[in-house]
PDB file of C-alpha atoms and ligand atoms in Angstrom:
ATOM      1  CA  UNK A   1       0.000   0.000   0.000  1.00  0.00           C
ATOM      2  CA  UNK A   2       1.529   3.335  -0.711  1.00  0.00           C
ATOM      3  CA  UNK A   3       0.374   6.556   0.651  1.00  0.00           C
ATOM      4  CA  UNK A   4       0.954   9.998  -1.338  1.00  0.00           C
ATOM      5  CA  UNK A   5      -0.631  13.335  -1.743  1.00  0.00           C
ATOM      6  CA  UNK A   6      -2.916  14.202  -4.722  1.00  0.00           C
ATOM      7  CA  UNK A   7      -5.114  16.699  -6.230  1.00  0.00           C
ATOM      8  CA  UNK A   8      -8.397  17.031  -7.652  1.00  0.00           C
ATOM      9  CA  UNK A   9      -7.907  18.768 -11.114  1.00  0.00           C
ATOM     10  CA  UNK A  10     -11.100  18.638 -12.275  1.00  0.00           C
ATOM     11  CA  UNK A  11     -14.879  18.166 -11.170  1.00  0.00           C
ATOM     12  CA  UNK A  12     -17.197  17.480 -13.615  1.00  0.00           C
ATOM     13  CA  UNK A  13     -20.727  17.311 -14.105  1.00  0.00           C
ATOM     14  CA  UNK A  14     -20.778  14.195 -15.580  1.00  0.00           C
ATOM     15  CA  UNK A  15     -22.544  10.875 -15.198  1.00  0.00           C
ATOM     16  CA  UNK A  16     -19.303   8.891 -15.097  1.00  0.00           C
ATOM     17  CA  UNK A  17     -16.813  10.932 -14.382  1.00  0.00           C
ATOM     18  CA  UNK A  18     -17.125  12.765 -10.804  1.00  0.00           C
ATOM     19  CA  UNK A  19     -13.710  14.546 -10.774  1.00  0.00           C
ATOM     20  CA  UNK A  20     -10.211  14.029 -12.428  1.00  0.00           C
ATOM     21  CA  UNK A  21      -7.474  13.194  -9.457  1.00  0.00           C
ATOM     22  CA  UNK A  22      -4.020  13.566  -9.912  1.00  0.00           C
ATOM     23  CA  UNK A  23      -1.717  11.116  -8.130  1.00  0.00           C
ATOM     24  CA  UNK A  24       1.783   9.235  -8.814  1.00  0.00           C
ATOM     25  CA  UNK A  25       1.097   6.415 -11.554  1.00  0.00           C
ATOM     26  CA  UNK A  26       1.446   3.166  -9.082  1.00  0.00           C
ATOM     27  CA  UNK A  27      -0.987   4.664  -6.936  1.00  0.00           C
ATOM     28  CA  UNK A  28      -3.541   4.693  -9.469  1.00  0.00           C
ATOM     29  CA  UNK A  29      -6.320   1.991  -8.620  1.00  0.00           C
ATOM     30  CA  UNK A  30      -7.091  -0.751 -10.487  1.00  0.00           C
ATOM     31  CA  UNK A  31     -10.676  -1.449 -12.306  1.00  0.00           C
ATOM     32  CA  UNK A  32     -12.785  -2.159  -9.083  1.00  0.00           C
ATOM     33  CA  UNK A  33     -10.317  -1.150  -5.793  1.00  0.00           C
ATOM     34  CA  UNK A  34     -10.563   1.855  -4.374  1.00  0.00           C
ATOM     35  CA  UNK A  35      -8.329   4.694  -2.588  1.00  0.00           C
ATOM     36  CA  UNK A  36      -9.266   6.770   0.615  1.00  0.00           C
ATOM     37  CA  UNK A  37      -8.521  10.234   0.292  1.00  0.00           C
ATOM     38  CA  UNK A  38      -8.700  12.683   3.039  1.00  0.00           C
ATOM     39  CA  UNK A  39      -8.626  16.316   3.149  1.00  0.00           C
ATOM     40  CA  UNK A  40      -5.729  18.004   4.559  1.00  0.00           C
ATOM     41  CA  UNK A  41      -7.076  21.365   3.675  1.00  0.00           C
ATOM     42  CA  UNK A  42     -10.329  20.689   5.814  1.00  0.00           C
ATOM     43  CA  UNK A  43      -9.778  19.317   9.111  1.00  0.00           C
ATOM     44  CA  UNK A  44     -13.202  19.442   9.845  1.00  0.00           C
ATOM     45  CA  UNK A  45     -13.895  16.001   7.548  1.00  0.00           C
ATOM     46  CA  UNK A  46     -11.820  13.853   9.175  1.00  0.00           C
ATOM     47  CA  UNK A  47     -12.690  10.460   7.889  1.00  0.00           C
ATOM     48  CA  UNK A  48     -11.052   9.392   4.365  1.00  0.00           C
ATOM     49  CA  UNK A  49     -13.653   8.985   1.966  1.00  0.00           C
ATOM     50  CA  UNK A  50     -13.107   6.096  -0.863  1.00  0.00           C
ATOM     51  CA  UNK A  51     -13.001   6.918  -4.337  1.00  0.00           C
ATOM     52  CA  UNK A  52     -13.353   4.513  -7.669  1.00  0.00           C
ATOM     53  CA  UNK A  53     -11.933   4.930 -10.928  1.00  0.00           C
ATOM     54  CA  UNK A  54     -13.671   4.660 -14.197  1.00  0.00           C
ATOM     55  CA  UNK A  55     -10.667   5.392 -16.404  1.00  0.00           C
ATOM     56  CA  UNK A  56      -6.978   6.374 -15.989  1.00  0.00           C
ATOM     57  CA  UNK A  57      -5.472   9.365 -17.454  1.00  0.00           C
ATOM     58  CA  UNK A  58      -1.858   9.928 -18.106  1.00  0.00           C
ATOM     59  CA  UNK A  59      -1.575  11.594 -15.032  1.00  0.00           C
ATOM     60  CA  UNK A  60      -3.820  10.049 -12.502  1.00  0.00           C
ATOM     61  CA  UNK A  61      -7.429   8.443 -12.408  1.00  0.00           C
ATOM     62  CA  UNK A  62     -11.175  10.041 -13.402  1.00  0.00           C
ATOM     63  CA  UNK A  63     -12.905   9.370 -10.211  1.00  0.00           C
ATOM     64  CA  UNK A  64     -16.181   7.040 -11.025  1.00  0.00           C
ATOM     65  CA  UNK A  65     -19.643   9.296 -10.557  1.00  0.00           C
ATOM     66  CA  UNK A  66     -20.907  10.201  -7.933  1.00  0.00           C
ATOM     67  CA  UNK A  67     -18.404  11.677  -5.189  1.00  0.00           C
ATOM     68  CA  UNK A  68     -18.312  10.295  -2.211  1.00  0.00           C
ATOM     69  CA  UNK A  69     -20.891  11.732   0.589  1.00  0.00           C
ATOM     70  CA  UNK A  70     -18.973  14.240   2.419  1.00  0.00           C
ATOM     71  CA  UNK A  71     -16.400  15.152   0.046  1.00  0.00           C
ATOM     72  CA  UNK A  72     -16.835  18.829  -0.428  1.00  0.00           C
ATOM     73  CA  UNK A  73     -14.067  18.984  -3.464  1.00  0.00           C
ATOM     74  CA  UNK A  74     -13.334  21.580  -5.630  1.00  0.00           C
ATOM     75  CA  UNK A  75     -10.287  22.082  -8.242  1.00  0.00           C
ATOM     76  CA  UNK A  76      -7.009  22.313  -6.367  1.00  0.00           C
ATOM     77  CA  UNK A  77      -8.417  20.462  -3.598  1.00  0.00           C
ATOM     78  CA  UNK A  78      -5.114  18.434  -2.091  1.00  0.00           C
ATOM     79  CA  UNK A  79      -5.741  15.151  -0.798  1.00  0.00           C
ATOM     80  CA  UNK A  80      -4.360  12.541   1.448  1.00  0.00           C
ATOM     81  CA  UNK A  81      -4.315   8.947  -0.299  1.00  0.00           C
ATOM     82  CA  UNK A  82      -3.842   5.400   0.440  1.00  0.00           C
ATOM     83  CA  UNK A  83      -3.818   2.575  -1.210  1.00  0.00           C
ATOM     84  CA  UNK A  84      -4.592   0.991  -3.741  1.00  0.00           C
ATOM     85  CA  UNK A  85      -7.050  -1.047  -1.537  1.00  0.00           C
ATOM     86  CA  UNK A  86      -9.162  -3.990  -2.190  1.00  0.00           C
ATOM     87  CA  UNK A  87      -9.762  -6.580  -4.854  1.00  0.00           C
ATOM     88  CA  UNK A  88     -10.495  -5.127  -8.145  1.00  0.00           C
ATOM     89  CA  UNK A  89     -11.547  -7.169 -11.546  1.00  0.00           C
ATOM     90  CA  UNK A  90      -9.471  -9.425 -13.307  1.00  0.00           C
ATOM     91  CA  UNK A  91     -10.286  -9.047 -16.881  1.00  0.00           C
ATOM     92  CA  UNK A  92      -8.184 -12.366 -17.995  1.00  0.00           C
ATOM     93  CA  UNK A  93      -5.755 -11.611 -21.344  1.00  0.00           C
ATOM     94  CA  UNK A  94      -7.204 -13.718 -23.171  1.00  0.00           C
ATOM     95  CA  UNK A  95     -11.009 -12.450 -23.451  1.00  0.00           C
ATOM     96  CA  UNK A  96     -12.548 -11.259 -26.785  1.00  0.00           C
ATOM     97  CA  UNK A  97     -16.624 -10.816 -26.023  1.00  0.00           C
ATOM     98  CA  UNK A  98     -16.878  -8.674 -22.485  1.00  0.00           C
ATOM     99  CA  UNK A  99     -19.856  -8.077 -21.064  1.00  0.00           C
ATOM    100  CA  UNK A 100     -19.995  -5.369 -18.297  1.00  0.00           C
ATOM    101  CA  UNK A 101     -23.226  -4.772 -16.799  1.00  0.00           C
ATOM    102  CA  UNK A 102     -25.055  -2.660 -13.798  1.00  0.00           C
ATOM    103  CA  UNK A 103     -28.862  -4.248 -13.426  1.00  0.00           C
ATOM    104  CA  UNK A 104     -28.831  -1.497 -10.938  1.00  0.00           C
ATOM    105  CA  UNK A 105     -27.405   2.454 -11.209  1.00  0.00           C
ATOM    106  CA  UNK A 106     -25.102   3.363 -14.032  1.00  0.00           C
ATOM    107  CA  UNK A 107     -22.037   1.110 -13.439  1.00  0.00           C
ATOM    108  CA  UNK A 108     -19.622   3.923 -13.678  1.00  0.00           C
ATOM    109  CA  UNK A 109     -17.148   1.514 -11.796  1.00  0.00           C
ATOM    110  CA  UNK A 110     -17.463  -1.246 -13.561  1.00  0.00           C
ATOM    111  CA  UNK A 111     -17.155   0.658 -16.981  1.00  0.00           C
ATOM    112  CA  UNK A 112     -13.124   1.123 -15.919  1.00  0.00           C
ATOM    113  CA  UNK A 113     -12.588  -1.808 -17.380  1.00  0.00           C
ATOM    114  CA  UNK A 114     -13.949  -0.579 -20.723  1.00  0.00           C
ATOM    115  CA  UNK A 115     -10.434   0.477 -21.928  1.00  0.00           C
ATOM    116  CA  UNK A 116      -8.638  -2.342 -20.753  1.00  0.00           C
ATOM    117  CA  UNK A 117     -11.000  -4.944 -22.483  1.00  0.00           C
ATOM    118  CA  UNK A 118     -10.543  -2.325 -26.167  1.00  0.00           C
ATOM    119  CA  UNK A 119      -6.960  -2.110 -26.146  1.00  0.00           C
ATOM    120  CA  UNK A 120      -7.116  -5.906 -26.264  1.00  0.00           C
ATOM    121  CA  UNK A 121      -9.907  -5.858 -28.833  1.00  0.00           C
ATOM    122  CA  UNK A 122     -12.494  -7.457 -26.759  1.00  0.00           C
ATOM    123  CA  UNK A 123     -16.012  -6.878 -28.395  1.00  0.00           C
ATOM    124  CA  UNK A 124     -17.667  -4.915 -25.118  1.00  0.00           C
ATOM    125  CA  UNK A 125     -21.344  -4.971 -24.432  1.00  0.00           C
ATOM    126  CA  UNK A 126     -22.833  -3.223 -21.285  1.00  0.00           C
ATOM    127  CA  UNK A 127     -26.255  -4.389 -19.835  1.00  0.00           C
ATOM    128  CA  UNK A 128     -27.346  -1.335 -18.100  1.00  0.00           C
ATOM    129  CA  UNK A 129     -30.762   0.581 -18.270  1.00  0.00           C
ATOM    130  CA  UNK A 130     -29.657   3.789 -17.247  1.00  0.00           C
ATOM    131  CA  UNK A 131     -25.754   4.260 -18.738  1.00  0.00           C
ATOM    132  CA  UNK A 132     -23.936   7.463 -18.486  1.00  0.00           C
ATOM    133  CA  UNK A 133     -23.745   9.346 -21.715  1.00  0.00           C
ATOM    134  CA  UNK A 134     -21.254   9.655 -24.160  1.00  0.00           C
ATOM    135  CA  UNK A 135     -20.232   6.594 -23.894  1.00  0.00           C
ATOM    136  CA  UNK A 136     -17.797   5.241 -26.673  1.00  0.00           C
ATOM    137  CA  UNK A 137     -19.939   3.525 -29.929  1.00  0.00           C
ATOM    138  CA  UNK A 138     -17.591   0.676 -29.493  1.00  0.00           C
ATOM    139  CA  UNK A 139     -19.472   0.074 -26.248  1.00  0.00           C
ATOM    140  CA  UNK A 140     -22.889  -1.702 -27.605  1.00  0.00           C
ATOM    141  CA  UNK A 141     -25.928  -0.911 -24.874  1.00  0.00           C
ATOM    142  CA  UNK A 142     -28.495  -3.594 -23.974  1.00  0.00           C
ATOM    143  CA  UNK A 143     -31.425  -3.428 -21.741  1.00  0.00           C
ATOM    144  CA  UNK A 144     -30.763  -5.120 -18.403  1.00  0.00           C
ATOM    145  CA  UNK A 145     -32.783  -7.163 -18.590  1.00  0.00           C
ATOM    146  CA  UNK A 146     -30.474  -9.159 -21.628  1.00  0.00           C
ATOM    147  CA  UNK A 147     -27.822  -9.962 -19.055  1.00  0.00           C
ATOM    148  CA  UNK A 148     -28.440 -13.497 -18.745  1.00  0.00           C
ATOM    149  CA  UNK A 149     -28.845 -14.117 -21.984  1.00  0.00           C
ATOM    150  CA  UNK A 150     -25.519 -11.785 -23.023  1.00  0.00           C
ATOM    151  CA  UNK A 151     -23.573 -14.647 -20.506  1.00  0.00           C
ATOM    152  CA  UNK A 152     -24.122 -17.563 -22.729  1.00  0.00           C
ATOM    153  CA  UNK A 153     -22.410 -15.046 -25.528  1.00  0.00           C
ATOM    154  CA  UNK A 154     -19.809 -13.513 -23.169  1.00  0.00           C
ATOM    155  CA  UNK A 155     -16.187 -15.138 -22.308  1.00  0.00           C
ATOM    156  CA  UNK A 156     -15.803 -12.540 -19.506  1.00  0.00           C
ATOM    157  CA  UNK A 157     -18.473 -10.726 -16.842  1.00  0.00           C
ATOM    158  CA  UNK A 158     -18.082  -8.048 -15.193  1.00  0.00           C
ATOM    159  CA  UNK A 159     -21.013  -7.119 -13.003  1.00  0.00           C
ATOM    160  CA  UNK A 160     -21.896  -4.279 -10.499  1.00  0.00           C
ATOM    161  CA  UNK A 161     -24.454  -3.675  -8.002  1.00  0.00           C
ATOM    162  CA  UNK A 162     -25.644  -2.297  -4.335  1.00  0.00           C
ATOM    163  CA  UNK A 163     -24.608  -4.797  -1.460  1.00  0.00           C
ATOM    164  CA  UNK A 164     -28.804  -5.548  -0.984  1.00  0.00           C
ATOM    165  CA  UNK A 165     -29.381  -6.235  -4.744  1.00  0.00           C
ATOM    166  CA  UNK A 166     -26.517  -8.877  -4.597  1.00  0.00           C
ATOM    167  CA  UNK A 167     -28.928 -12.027  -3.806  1.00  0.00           C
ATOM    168  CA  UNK A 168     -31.122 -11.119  -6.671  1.00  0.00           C
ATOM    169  CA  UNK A 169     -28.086 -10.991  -9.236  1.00  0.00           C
ATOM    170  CA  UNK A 170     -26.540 -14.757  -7.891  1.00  0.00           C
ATOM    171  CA  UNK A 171     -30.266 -16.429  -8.120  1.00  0.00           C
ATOM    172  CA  UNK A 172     -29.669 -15.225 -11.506  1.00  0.00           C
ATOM    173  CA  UNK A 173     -26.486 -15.872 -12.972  1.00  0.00           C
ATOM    174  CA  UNK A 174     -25.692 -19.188 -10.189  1.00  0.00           C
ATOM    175  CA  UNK A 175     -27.287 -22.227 -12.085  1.00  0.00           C
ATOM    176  CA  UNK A 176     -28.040 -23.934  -8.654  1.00  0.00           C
ATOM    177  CA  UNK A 177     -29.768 -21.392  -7.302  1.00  0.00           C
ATOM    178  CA  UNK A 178     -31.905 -20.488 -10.674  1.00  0.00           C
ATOM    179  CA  UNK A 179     -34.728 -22.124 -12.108  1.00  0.00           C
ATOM    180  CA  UNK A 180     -34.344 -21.053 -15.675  1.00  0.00           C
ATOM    181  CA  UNK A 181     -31.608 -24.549 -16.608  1.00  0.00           C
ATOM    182  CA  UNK A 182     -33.041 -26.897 -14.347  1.00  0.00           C
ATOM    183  CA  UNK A 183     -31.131 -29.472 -16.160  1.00  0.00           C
ATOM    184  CA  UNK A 184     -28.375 -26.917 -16.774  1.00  0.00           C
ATOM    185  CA  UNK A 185     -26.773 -24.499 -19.253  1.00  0.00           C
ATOM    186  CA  UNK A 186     -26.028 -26.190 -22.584  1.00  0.00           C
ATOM    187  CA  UNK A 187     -23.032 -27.134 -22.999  1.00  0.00           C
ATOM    188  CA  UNK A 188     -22.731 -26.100 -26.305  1.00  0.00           C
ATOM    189  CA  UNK A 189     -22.810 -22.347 -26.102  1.00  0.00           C
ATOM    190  CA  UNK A 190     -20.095 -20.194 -25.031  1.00  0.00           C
ATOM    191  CA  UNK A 191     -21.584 -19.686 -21.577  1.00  0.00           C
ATOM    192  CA  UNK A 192     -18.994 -18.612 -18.680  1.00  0.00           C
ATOM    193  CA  UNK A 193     -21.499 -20.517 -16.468  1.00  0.00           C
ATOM    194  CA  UNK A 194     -19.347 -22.432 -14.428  1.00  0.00           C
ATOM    195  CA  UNK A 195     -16.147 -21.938 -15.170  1.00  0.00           C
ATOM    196  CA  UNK A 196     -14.339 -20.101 -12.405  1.00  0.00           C
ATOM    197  CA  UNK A 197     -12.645 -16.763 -12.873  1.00  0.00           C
ATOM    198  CA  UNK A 198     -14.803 -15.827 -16.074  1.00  0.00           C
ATOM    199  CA  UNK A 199     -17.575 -14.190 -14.158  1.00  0.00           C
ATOM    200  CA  UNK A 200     -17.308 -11.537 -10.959  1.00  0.00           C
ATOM    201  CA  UNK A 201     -18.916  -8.722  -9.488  1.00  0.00           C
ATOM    202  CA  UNK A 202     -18.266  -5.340  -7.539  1.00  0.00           C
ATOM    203  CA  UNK A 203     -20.708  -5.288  -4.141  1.00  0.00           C
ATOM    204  CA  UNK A 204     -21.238  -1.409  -3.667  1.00  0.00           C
ATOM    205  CA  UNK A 205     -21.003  -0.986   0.202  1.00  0.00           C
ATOM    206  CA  UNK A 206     -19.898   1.641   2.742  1.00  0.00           C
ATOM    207  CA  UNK A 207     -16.529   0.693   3.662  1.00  0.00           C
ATOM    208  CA  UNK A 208     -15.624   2.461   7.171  1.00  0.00           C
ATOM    209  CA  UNK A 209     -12.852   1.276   8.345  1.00  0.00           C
ATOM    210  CA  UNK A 210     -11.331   0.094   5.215  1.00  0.00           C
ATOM    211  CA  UNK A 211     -10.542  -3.604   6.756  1.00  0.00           C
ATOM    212  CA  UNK A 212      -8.559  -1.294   9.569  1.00  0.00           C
ATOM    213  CA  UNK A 213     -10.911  -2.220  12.504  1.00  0.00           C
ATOM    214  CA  UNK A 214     -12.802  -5.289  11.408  1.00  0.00           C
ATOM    215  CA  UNK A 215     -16.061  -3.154  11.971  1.00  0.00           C
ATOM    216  CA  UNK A 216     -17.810  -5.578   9.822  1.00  0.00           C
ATOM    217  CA  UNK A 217     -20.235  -3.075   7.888  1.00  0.00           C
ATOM    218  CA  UNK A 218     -18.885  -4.363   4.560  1.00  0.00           C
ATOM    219  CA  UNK A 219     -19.758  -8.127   5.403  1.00  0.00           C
ATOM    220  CA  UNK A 220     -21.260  -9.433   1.832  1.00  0.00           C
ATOM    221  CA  UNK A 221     -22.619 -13.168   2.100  1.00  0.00           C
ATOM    222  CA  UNK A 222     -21.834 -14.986  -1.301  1.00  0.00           C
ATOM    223  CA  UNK A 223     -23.397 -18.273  -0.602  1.00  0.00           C
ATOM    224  CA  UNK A 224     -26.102 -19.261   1.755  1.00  0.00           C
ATOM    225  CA  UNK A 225     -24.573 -21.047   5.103  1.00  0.00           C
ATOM    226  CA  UNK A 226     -20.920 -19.702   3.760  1.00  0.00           C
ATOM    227  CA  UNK A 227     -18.571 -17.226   5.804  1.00  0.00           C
ATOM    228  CA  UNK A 228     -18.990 -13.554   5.794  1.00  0.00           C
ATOM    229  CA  UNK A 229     -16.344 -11.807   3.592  1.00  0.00           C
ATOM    230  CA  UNK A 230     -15.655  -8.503   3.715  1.00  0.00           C
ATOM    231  CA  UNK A 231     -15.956  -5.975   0.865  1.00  0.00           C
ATOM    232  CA  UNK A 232     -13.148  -3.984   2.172  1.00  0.00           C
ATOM    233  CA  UNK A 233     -10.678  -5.988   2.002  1.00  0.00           C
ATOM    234  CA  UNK A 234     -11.786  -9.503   0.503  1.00  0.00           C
ATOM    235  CA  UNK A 235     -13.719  -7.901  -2.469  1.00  0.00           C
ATOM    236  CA  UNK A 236     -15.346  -5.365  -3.068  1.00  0.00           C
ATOM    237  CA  UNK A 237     -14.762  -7.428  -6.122  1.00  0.00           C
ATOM    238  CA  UNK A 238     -15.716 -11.174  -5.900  1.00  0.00           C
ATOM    239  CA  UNK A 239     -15.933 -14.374  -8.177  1.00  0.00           C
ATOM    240  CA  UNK A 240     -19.319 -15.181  -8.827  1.00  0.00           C
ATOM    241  CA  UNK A 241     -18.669 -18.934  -9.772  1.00  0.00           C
TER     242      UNK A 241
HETATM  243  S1  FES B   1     -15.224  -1.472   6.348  1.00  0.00           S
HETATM  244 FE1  FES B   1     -14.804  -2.134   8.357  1.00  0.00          FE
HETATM  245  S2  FES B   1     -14.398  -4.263   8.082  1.00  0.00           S
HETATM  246 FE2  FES B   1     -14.821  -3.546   6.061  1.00  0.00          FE
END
């Protein structure tokens, strides 16, 4: 973990991009982790506040949409940060048909790994009902509501969503918990049902402490009668299979 001071450059009234932070290169974080930034300039908001990125720029990160609650920032704001923290996607090297998707929200997180999955010409689809705008036309938009059908067509998934819609997303995409294979996927398609690594998600959750005092508000259950993990530090990206 690596701690360094940063600025905000830029704030922007934009529906992915919150604010453009500048910060030293290996401090960047990757798709899905996060950094906590506090403000040295304003004592009176003690607590670091976690920030996303939904892109890199040459010098530092655009922080995902919406700012953090609390964070009163304004161009030429300094910052405190830590990190990288967390575990953020792993978009494997060898995926060509990328499906990122947000049943919930905008997934302005999970769209950092839009670059990543063009510059290794991945075909990128996004099931999302209310995407930010201005997206790139190599990004092809679907209706929610196509996600599990876009799985048995994708090689990767990348999903996001709040901690409390998290249930309804693995009764969808976990074949033992759904109802629509009852005698399972077929095996001819190019579903990334089971295979591990192929398919994960980002829980959206406060993070407190930041895995600094076990406070346990991040605890995300994956499986029914499994161990707690916590968002903070075990995800906030997990496997899904
Ligand atoms: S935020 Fe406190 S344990 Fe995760």
């Amino acid at each position: 973990m690596i701690t360094a001071k940063g600025f905000i450059d830029q704030i922007y009234l934009d529906e992915r991009r919150a604010a453009r932070l500048s910060c030293p290169p290996d401090l960047r974080p990757g798709p899905g982790q996060y950094l906590l930034a506090s403000t040295r300039s304003n004592p009176a908001v003690p607590l670091a506040l976690p920030v996303y990125t939904t892109g890199n720029y040459p010098g530092g990160f655009y922080v995902a949409a919406p700012l953090p609650n609390g964070a009163n920032w304004l161009p030429g704001t300094a910052l405190d940060l830590r990190g990288p923290l967390g575990r953020g996607f792993n978009l494997p090297a060898q995926a060509r048909k990328v499906a990122l998707a947000a049943p919930v929200g905008n997934g302005t997180r999970v769209l950092a790994l839009l670059e990543p999955a063009l510059a290794q010409n991945a075909s990128v689809v996004m099931c999302c009902d209310q995407p930010p705008a201005d997206l790139p036309a190599a990004l092809e938009i679907l209706p929610a509501a196509a996600l599990l059908e876009i799985t048995i067509w994708a090689d990767y998934l990348a999903c996001q969503v709040p901690r409390e819609h998290l249930p309804g997303l693995l009764n969808l995409l976990t074949p033992e918990r759904s109802n629509m294979y009852p005698a399972g996927r077929p095996s001819s398609t190019n579903s990334i049902a089971p295979r591990s690594n192929s398919a994960q998600v980002l829980v959206e959750t406060p993070v407190p402490c930041a895995g600094l005092a076990d406070c346990g508000v991040c605890a995300v259950s994956l499986r029914p009668g499994r161990d707690f993990k916590l968002a903070c530090k075990d995800g906030p990206v997990f496997d899904i299979y």
